Coordinates of C-alpha atoms in Angstrom, one line a residue:
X69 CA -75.0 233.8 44.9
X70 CA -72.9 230.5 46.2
X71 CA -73.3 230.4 49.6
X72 CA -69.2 230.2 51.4
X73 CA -68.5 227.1 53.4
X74 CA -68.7 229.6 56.6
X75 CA -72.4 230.2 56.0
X76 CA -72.4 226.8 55.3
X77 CA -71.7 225.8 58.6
X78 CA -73.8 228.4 60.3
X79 CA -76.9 227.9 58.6
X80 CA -76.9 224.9 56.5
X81 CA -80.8 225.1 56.2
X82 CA -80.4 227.7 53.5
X83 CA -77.1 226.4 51.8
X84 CA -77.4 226.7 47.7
X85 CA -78.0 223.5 45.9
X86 CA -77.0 224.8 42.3
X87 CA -73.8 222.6 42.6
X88 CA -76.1 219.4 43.7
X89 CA -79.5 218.6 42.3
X90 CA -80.3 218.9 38.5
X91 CA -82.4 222.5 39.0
X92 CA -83.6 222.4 36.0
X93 CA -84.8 218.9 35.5
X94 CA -86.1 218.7 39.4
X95 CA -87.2 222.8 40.2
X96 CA -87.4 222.2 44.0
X97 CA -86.2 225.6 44.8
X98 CA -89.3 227.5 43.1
X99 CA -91.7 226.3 45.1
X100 CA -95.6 227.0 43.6
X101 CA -93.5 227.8 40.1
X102 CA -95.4 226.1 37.0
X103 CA -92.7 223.6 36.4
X104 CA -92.6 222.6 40.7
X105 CA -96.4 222.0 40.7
X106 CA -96.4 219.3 37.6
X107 CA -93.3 217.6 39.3
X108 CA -95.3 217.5 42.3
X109 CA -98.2 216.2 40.2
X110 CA -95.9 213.4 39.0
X111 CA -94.7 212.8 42.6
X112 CA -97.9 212.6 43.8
X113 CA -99.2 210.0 40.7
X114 CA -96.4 207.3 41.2
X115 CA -96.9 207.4 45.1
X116 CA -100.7 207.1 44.9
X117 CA -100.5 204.5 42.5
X118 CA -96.9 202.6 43.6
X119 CA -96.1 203.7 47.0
X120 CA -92.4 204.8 45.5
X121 CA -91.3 207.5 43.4
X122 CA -87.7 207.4 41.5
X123 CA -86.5 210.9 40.0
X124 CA -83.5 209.4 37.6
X125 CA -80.0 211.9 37.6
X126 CA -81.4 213.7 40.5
X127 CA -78.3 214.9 41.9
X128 CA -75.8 216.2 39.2
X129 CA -72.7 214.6 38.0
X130 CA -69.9 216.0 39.7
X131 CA -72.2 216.4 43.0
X132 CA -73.1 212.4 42.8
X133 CA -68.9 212.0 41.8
X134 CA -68.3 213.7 45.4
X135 CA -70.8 212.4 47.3
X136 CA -69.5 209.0 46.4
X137 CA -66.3 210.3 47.7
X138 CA -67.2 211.9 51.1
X139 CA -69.7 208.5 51.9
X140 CA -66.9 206.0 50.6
X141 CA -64.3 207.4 52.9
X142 CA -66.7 207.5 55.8
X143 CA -67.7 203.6 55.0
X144 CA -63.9 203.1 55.3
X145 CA -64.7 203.7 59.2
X146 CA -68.0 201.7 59.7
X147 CA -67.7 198.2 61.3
X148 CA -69.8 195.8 59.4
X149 CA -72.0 193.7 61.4
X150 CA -73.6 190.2 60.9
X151 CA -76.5 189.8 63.1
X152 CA -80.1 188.3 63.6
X153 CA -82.8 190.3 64.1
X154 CA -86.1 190.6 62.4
X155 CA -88.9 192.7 61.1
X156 CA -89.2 195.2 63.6
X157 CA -85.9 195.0 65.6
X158 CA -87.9 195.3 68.8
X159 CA -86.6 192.7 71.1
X160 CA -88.1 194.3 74.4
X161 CA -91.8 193.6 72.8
X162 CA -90.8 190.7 70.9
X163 CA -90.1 188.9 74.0
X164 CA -93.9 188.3 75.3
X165 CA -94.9 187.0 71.3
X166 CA -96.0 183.1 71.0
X167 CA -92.9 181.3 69.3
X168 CA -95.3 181.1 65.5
X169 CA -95.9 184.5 65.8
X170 CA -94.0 186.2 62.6
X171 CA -92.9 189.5 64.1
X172 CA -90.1 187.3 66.1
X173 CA -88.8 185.7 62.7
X174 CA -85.0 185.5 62.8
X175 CA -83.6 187.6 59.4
X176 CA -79.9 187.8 59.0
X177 CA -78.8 191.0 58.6
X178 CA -75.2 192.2 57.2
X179 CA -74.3 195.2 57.0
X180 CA -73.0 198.7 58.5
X181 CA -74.4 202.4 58.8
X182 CA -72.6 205.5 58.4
X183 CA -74.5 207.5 61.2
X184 CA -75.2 210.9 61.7
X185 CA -72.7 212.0 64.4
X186 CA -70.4 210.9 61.4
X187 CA -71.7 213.3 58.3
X188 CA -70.0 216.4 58.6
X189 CA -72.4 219.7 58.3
X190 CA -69.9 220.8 54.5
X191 CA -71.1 217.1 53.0
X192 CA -73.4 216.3 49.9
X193 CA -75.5 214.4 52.2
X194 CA -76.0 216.6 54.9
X195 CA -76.9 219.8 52.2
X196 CA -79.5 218.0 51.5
X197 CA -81.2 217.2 54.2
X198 CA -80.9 220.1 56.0
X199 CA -82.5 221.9 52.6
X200 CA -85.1 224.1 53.3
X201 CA -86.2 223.5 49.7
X202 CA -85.5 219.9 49.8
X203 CA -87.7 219.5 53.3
X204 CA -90.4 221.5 51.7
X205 CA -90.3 219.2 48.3
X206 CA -90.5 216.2 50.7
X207 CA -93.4 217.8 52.6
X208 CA -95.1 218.1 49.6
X209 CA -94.7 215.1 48.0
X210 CA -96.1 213.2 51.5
X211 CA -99.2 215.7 51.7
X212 CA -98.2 217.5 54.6
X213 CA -97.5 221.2 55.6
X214 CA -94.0 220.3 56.6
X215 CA -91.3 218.0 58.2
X216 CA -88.5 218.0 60.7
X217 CA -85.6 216.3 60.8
X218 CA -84.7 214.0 63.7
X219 CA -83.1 215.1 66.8
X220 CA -81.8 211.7 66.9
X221 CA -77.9 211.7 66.7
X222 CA -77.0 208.6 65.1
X223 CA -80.8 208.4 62.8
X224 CA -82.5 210.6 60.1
X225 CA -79.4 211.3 58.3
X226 CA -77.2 208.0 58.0
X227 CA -76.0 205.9 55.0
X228 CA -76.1 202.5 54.3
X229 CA -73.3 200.0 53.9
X230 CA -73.9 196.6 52.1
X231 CA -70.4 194.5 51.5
X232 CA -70.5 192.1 48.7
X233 CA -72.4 189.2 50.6
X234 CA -74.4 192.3 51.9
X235 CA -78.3 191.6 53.5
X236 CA -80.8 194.4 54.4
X237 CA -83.8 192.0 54.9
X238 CA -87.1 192.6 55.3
X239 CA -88.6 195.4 57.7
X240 CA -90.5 198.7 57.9
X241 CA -89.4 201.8 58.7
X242 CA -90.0 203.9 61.8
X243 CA -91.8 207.1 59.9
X244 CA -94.1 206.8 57.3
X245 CA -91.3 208.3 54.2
X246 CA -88.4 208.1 53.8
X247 CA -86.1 209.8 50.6
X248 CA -82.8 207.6 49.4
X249 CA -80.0 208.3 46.7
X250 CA -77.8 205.5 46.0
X251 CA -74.0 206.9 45.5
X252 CA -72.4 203.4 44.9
X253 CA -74.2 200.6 43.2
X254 CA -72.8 196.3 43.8
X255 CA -71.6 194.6 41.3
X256 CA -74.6 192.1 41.7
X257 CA -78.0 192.2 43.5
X258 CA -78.8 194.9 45.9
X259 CA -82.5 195.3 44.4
X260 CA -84.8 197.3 46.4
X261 CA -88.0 195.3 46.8
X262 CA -90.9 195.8 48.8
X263 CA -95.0 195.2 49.2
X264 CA -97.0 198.3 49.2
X265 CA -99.4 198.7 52.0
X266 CA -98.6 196.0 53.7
X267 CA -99.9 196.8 57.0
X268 CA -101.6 199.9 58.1
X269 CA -102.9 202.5 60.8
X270 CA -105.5 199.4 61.8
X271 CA -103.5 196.9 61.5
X272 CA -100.1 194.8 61.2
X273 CA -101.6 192.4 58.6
X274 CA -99.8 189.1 60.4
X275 CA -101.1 187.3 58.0
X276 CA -99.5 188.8 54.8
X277 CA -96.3 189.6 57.1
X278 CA -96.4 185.6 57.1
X279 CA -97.0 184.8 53.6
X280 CA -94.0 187.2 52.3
X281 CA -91.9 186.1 55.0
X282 CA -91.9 182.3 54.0
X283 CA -91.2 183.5 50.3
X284 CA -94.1 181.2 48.8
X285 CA -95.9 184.6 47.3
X286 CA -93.8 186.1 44.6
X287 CA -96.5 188.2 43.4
X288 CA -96.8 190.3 46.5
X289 CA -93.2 191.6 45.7
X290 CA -92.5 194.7 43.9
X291 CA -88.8 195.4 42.7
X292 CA -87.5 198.8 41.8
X293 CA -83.8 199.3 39.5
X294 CA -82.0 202.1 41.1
X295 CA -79.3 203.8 39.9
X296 CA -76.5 205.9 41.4
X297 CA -77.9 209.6 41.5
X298 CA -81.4 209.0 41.2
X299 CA -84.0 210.0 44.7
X300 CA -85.8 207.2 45.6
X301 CA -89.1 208.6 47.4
X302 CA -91.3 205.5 49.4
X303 CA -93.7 205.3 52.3
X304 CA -91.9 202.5 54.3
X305 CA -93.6 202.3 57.8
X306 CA -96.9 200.3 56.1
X307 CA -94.8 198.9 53.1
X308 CA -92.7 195.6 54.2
X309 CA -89.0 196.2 52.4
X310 CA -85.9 194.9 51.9
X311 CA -82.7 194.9 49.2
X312 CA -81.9 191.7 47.6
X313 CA -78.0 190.4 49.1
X314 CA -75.3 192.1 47.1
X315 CA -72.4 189.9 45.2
X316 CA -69.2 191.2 43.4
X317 CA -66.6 193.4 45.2
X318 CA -68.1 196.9 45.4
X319 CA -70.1 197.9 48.1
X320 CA -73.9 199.1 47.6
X321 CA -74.0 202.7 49.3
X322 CA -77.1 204.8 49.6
X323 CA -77.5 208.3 51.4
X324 CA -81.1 207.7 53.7
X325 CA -83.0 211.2 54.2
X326 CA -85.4 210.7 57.4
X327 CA -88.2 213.2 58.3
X328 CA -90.7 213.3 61.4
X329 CA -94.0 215.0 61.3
X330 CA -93.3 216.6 64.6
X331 CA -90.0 218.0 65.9
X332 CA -87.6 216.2 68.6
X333 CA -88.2 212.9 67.3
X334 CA -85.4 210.0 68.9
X335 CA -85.4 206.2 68.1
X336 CA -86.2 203.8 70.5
X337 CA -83.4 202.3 72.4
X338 CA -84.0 198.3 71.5
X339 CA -84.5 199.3 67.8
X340 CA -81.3 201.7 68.0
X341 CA -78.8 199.4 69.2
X342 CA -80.5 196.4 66.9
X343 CA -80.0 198.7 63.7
X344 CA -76.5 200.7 64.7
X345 CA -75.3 198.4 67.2
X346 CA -74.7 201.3 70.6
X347 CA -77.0 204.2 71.7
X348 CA -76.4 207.2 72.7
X349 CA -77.6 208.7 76.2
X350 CA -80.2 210.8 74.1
X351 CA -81.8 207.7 73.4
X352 CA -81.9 207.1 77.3
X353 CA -83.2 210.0 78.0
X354 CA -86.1 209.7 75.7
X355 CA -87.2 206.2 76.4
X356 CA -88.2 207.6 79.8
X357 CA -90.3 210.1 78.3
X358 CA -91.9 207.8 75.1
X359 CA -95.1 207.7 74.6
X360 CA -97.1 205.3 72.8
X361 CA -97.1 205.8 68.9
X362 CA -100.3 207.5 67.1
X363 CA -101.7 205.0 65.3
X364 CA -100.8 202.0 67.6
X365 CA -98.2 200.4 65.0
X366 CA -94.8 199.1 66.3
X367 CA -92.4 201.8 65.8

């Protein structure tokens, strides 16, 4: 039964994705089904063994045709920023590191951020990450018994805006996973790179940070093709990333699908206003109430 954009609205947890992903290539919605469990098998291979899992033509044709639509017109409202920053966006602790250290390494960063108070509850982007299906594929995939999405208003839904000249430099993410689906690919560059396991619950690896930073160690690079439609699945909060800068005149657009393993999870202000330029006063509220992260890592 297709679900009406009224029920939609009201419950867009349990909105049909016939009219989105490839169902019968990528069975999400038949959870423990024959053909669910052997592409979770797969899933679970290419992460063990690469840190990243791609899953080509994931969403279907006309669904990646709109999506590429709805994210394009709400680029058309972004402001694209130029701005220094650097691995971990985290001036208020980067402030007490020596000057060699190489978590305060100026990166240039160019780019702009469709944000969440911006993706309407009817889009592409948002049916999918408020799937139930969806959440419980991702769940699966990262070994866990579920995740939530972020009660942060501008993070855990948002989409990415590279211009041509376009830099997303190296960094790692906030949560361990996080699920991508490029909608617009440049004209040049734009290459997804990263170096799996960087760093880990023990420790932040300075020393390798170093070595990729000063671009002397080639080999520790991985790069991934991506193309428009396919989910990108990678563990980014112990793998260092970035996407080569973009040339041409198209834009490089990508949907980003952010879960938490617990529920109410809100950025950290620094971080927030390094990444989206403003904050919101949720944000304010719940710096006053952070703790200290789990395993000790910089968020």
């Amino acid at each position: 039964m297709t679900t009406t954009l009224h029920e939609l609205l009201a419950n867009p947890e349990a909105g049909d994705l016939t009219d989105v992903i490839d169902l019968d290539r990528y069975p999400i919605h038949e959870p423990g089904s024959r053909a669910w469990c052997e592409l979770l098998d797969r899933a679970h291979e290419r992460l063990d063994d690469d840190g990243c899992l791609v899953l080509d033509g994931f969403l279907l044709p006309a669904a990646l045709r709109l999506a590429a639509e709805e994210i394009g017109e709400m680029a058309s409202h972004v402001s694209i920023r130029r701005h220094s920053s650097t691995v971990y966006a985290r001036k208020d602790i980067e402030m007490s590191l020596p000057a060699d250290d190489p978590r305060i390494r100026a990166l240039t960063w160019h780019a702009g951020h469709v944000t969440r108070d911006m993706i309407p509850p009817y889009t592409v982007a948002h049916r999918v990450y408020a799937s139930s299906y969806f959440k419980a594929f991702v769940a699966a995939c990262t070994r866990r018994e579920r995740v939530f999405e972020y009660a942060d208003p501008l993070a855990g839904l948002v989409a990415t805006v590279l211009p041509p000249t376009g830099a997303y430099p190296w960094h790692y993410d906030t949560n361990e996973y996080v699920a991508t689906i490029m909608t617009r690919k440049p004209d040049v560059g734009g290459t997804f790179e990263y170096c799996a396991d960087l760093r880990g619950p023990d420790s932040e690896n300075l020393a390798g940070l170093a070595d990729v930073l000063s671009g002397d160690h080639p080999e520790m690079i991985r790069s991934v093709e991506i193309e428009p439609g396919d989910l990108q699945l990678f563990l980014g909060r112990y793998s260092l990333h970035q996407v080569t800068p973009t040339a041409g005149v198209t834009d490089r657009h990508v949907m980003v699908f952010s879960y938490a393993d617990r529920p109410g999870v809100i950025g950290p202000v620094d971080r927030t206003r390094a990444v989206y330029g403003r904050v919101t006063e949720a944000h304010l509220v719940a710096e006053a109430l952070a703790a200290v992260s789990a395993d000790g890592l910089i968020l």
